[in-house]
């Protein structure tokens, strides 16, 4: 990793937000030291005083670079793109960049937060939601978000093998973990999203996406 600062990644194997960053690091060929934060053990290690000092938001991922901590997976991916521009995670043209960010944010802001652990815990604790209700909640918001992305991408002339063109971008780094979550965590029927599934198939041709999968992490259970 000569020329790049030392990187430490606070990670949890199941986290789809960390999965995004793992894909980005792999695409860039960047190595990082992994520090697992178990989101369930000990009431959630993300709430420990030690981790709160690293990331006051008490969420993973957090990347420490040159001693400075960065939270938020999109901020981290854009940072990685700036310290190591090749291969690029966003296109060179302004409209292409806007499109990639639209898709990435569509996942990261409008799908992912709703079925997130702390939201599910709050629904359970405060409103007494049972496991069935929580599953329905997750499937509803993920389904609504994926349906919108399917419609957007199916008719997008800029789409190629990947969300934007024939090379993976930050959009794919967000979409693929969300699809993984839909299929393997909440066991949804993803057949209504054929365009997204074709992109997923292309992504898993690349080792960067395969090695980033939750089951391939050292802290996987
Ligand atoms: N917007 C943040 C979301 C990070 C996030 O929500 N991470 C989840 C894991 S995927 C987490 O740490 N959850 C802990 C909790 O809900 O207590 C990002 O993109 O990094």
Short mmCIF file of N, CA, C and O and ligand atoms in Angstrom, two decimals, residues 12 14-21 37 39 43-44 46-47 51 55 57-62 70-77 108-109 112-113 115-121 174 181, ligand 1:
data_model
loop_
_atom_site.label_atom_id
_atom_site.label_comp_id
_atom_site.label_asym_id
_atom_site.label_seq_id
_atom_site.Cartn_x
_atom_site.Cartn_y
_atom_site.Cartn_z
N UNK A 12 -18.12 -5.04 10.94
CA UNK A 12 -18.93 -6.16 11.43
C UNK A 12 -19.30 -6.94 10.17
O UNK A 12 -19.78 -6.34 9.20
N UNK A 14 -21.64 -8.79 9.13
CA UNK A 14 -22.99 -8.76 8.56
C UNK A 14 -23.42 -7.37 8.08
O UNK A 14 -24.42 -7.25 7.38
N UNK A 15 -22.69 -6.37 8.44
CA UNK A 15 -23.12 -5.01 8.12
C UNK A 15 -23.05 -4.73 6.63
O UNK A 15 -21.99 -4.85 6.02
N UNK A 16 -24.18 -4.32 6.05
CA UNK A 16 -24.12 -4.03 4.61
C UNK A 16 -23.45 -2.69 4.34
O UNK A 16 -22.91 -2.47 3.26
N UNK A 17 -23.43 -1.80 5.32
CA UNK A 17 -22.71 -0.54 5.12
C UNK A 17 -21.19 -0.79 5.09
O UNK A 17 -20.46 -0.16 4.31
N UNK A 18 -20.72 -1.73 5.91
CA UNK A 18 -19.29 -2.07 5.86
C UNK A 18 -18.99 -2.86 4.57
O UNK A 18 -17.93 -2.69 3.97
N UNK A 19 -19.93 -3.71 4.17
CA UNK A 19 -19.79 -4.47 2.93
C UNK A 19 -19.47 -3.51 1.76
O UNK A 19 -18.61 -3.76 0.92
N UNK A 20 -20.15 -2.35 1.73
CA UNK A 20 -19.88 -1.35 0.68
C UNK A 20 -18.41 -0.94 0.69
O UNK A 20 -17.75 -0.87 -0.35
N UNK A 21 -17.94 -0.65 1.88
CA UNK A 21 -16.55 -0.17 2.01
C UNK A 21 -15.56 -1.28 1.66
O UNK A 21 -14.52 -1.03 1.03
N UNK A 37 -16.31 -4.97 15.40
CA UNK A 37 -17.22 -4.41 16.40
C UNK A 37 -18.48 -5.26 16.31
O UNK A 37 -19.20 -5.18 15.31
N UNK A 39 -22.09 -6.11 16.72
CA UNK A 39 -23.25 -5.22 16.93
C UNK A 39 -24.27 -5.78 17.91
O UNK A 39 -25.19 -5.07 18.31
N UNK A 43 -24.51 -6.11 24.52
CA UNK A 43 -25.46 -5.02 24.28
C UNK A 43 -25.09 -4.18 23.06
O UNK A 43 -25.65 -3.10 22.85
N UNK A 44 -24.16 -4.67 22.27
CA UNK A 44 -23.71 -3.94 21.08
C UNK A 44 -22.42 -3.20 21.37
O UNK A 44 -22.43 -2.19 22.08
N UNK A 46 -20.84 -1.38 19.54
CA UNK A 46 -20.82 -0.03 18.95
C UNK A 46 -21.19 1.05 19.97
O UNK A 46 -20.93 2.23 19.75
N UNK A 47 -21.80 0.58 21.11
CA UNK A 47 -22.20 1.55 22.14
C UNK A 47 -21.16 1.69 23.26
O UNK A 47 -21.39 2.40 24.23
N UNK A 51 -15.58 2.76 21.62
CA UNK A 51 -15.95 2.97 20.21
C UNK A 51 -16.61 4.34 20.01
O UNK A 51 -16.43 4.97 18.97
N UNK A 55 -16.24 6.76 16.87
CA UNK A 55 -17.38 7.20 16.06
C UNK A 55 -18.57 7.50 16.96
O UNK A 55 -19.30 6.59 17.36
N UNK A 57 -21.38 8.41 16.36
CA UNK A 57 -22.67 7.93 15.84
C UNK A 57 -22.97 6.48 16.22
O UNK A 57 -24.08 6.00 15.98
N UNK A 58 -21.95 5.79 16.75
CA UNK A 58 -22.12 4.40 17.21
C UNK A 58 -22.62 3.48 16.09
O UNK A 58 -23.50 2.65 16.29
N UNK A 59 -22.05 3.67 14.92
CA UNK A 59 -22.38 2.86 13.75
C UNK A 59 -21.09 2.40 13.09
O UNK A 59 -20.06 3.08 13.19
N UNK A 60 -21.16 1.26 12.42
CA UNK A 60 -20.06 0.86 11.55
C UNK A 60 -20.55 1.04 10.11
O UNK A 60 -21.75 0.94 9.87
N UNK A 61 -19.65 1.33 9.17
CA UNK A 61 -18.20 1.34 9.28
C UNK A 61 -17.67 2.66 9.84
O UNK A 61 -18.34 3.68 9.86
N UNK A 62 -16.40 2.56 10.26
CA UNK A 62 -15.61 3.75 10.52
C UNK A 62 -14.21 3.42 10.02
O UNK A 62 -13.69 2.34 10.28
N UNK A 70 -13.12 8.49 9.95
CA UNK A 70 -14.19 8.92 9.04
C UNK A 70 -15.35 7.94 9.20
O UNK A 70 -15.17 6.73 9.03
N UNK A 71 -16.53 8.46 9.51
CA UNK A 71 -17.74 7.64 9.53
C UNK A 71 -18.49 7.84 8.22
O UNK A 71 -18.12 8.70 7.42
N UNK A 72 -19.53 7.05 8.03
CA UNK A 72 -20.40 7.10 6.84
C UNK A 72 -19.72 6.45 5.63
O UNK A 72 -18.73 6.95 5.08
N UNK A 73 -20.33 5.37 5.18
CA UNK A 73 -19.72 4.58 4.10
C UNK A 73 -19.53 5.39 2.81
O UNK A 73 -18.54 5.20 2.10
N UNK A 74 -20.46 6.29 2.51
CA UNK A 74 -20.29 7.04 1.26
C UNK A 74 -19.13 8.03 1.36
O UNK A 74 -18.37 8.21 0.40
N UNK A 75 -19.01 8.66 2.53
CA UNK A 75 -17.88 9.57 2.74
C UNK A 75 -16.56 8.80 2.65
O UNK A 75 -15.58 9.28 2.08
N UNK A 76 -16.58 7.59 3.19
CA UNK A 76 -15.36 6.76 3.17
C UNK A 76 -15.02 6.38 1.73
O UNK A 76 -13.86 6.49 1.30
N UNK A 77 -16.03 5.96 0.97
CA UNK A 77 -15.75 5.56 -0.41
C UNK A 77 -15.24 6.74 -1.24
O UNK A 77 -14.31 6.60 -2.05
N UNK A 108 -28.44 3.99 0.33
CA UNK A 108 -27.87 4.32 1.64
C UNK A 108 -28.78 5.22 2.49
O UNK A 108 -28.78 5.12 3.72
N UNK A 109 -29.54 6.10 1.83
CA UNK A 109 -30.39 7.03 2.61
C UNK A 109 -31.83 6.57 2.70
O UNK A 109 -32.51 6.86 3.68
N UNK A 112 -31.62 1.53 3.34
CA UNK A 112 -30.86 0.94 4.44
C UNK A 112 -31.23 1.41 5.85
O UNK A 112 -31.31 0.59 6.77
N UNK A 113 -31.50 2.72 6.08
CA UNK A 113 -31.74 3.14 7.47
C UNK A 113 -32.99 2.53 8.09
O UNK A 113 -33.04 2.31 9.30
N UNK A 115 -34.61 -0.57 7.79
CA UNK A 115 -34.50 -1.89 8.43
C UNK A 115 -33.24 -2.05 9.27
O UNK A 115 -32.83 -3.16 9.58
N UNK A 116 -32.61 -0.96 9.65
CA UNK A 116 -31.37 -1.03 10.42
C UNK A 116 -31.63 -1.55 11.85
O UNK A 116 -32.73 -1.42 12.39
N UNK A 117 -30.59 -2.15 12.42
CA UNK A 117 -30.70 -2.79 13.74
C UNK A 117 -31.33 -1.89 14.80
O UNK A 117 -32.26 -2.27 15.50
N UNK A 118 -30.85 -0.66 14.91
CA UNK A 118 -31.34 0.20 16.01
C UNK A 118 -32.81 0.57 15.82
O UNK A 118 -33.55 0.76 16.78
N UNK A 119 -33.24 0.65 14.56
CA UNK A 119 -34.65 0.94 14.29
C UNK A 119 -35.50 -0.27 14.69
O UNK A 119 -36.53 -0.12 15.35
N UNK A 120 -35.04 -1.46 14.32
CA UNK A 120 -35.78 -2.69 14.69
C UNK A 120 -35.84 -2.83 16.20
O UNK A 120 -36.89 -3.18 16.77
N UNK A 121 -34.72 -2.54 16.86
CA UNK A 121 -34.69 -2.65 18.33
C UNK A 121 -35.67 -1.67 18.96
O UNK A 121 -36.36 -1.99 19.92
N UNK A 174 -23.09 -0.05 -3.32
CA UNK A 174 -24.25 0.07 -2.42
C UNK A 174 -25.33 -0.95 -2.77
O UNK A 174 -25.94 -1.54 -1.88
N UNK A 181 -28.61 -8.51 1.46
CA UNK A 181 -29.45 -8.43 2.65
C UNK A 181 -30.87 -8.91 2.35
O UNK A 181 -31.46 -9.69 3.11
N1 LIG B 1 -25.30 5.83 6.92
C1 LIG B 1 -24.36 4.97 7.58
C2 LIG B 1 -25.10 3.79 8.14
C3 LIG B 1 -24.22 2.92 9.01
C4 LIG B 1 -25.06 1.88 9.73
O1 LIG B 1 -26.25 2.10 9.96
N2 LIG B 1 -24.42 0.77 10.09
C5 LIG B 1 -25.14 -0.27 10.79
C6 LIG B 1 -24.69 -1.64 10.32
S1 LIG B 1 -25.13 -1.89 8.62
C7 LIG B 1 -24.87 -0.17 12.26
O2 LIG B 1 -23.76 0.11 12.66
N3 LIG B 1 -25.90 -0.41 13.08
C8 LIG B 1 -25.74 -0.42 14.50
C9 LIG B 1 -27.03 -0.15 15.22
O3 LIG B 1 -28.08 -0.03 14.56
O4 LIG B 1 -26.96 -0.08 16.45
C10 LIG B 1 -23.28 4.54 6.58
O5 LIG B 1 -23.57 4.55 5.37
O6 LIG B 1 -22.16 4.25 7.00
#
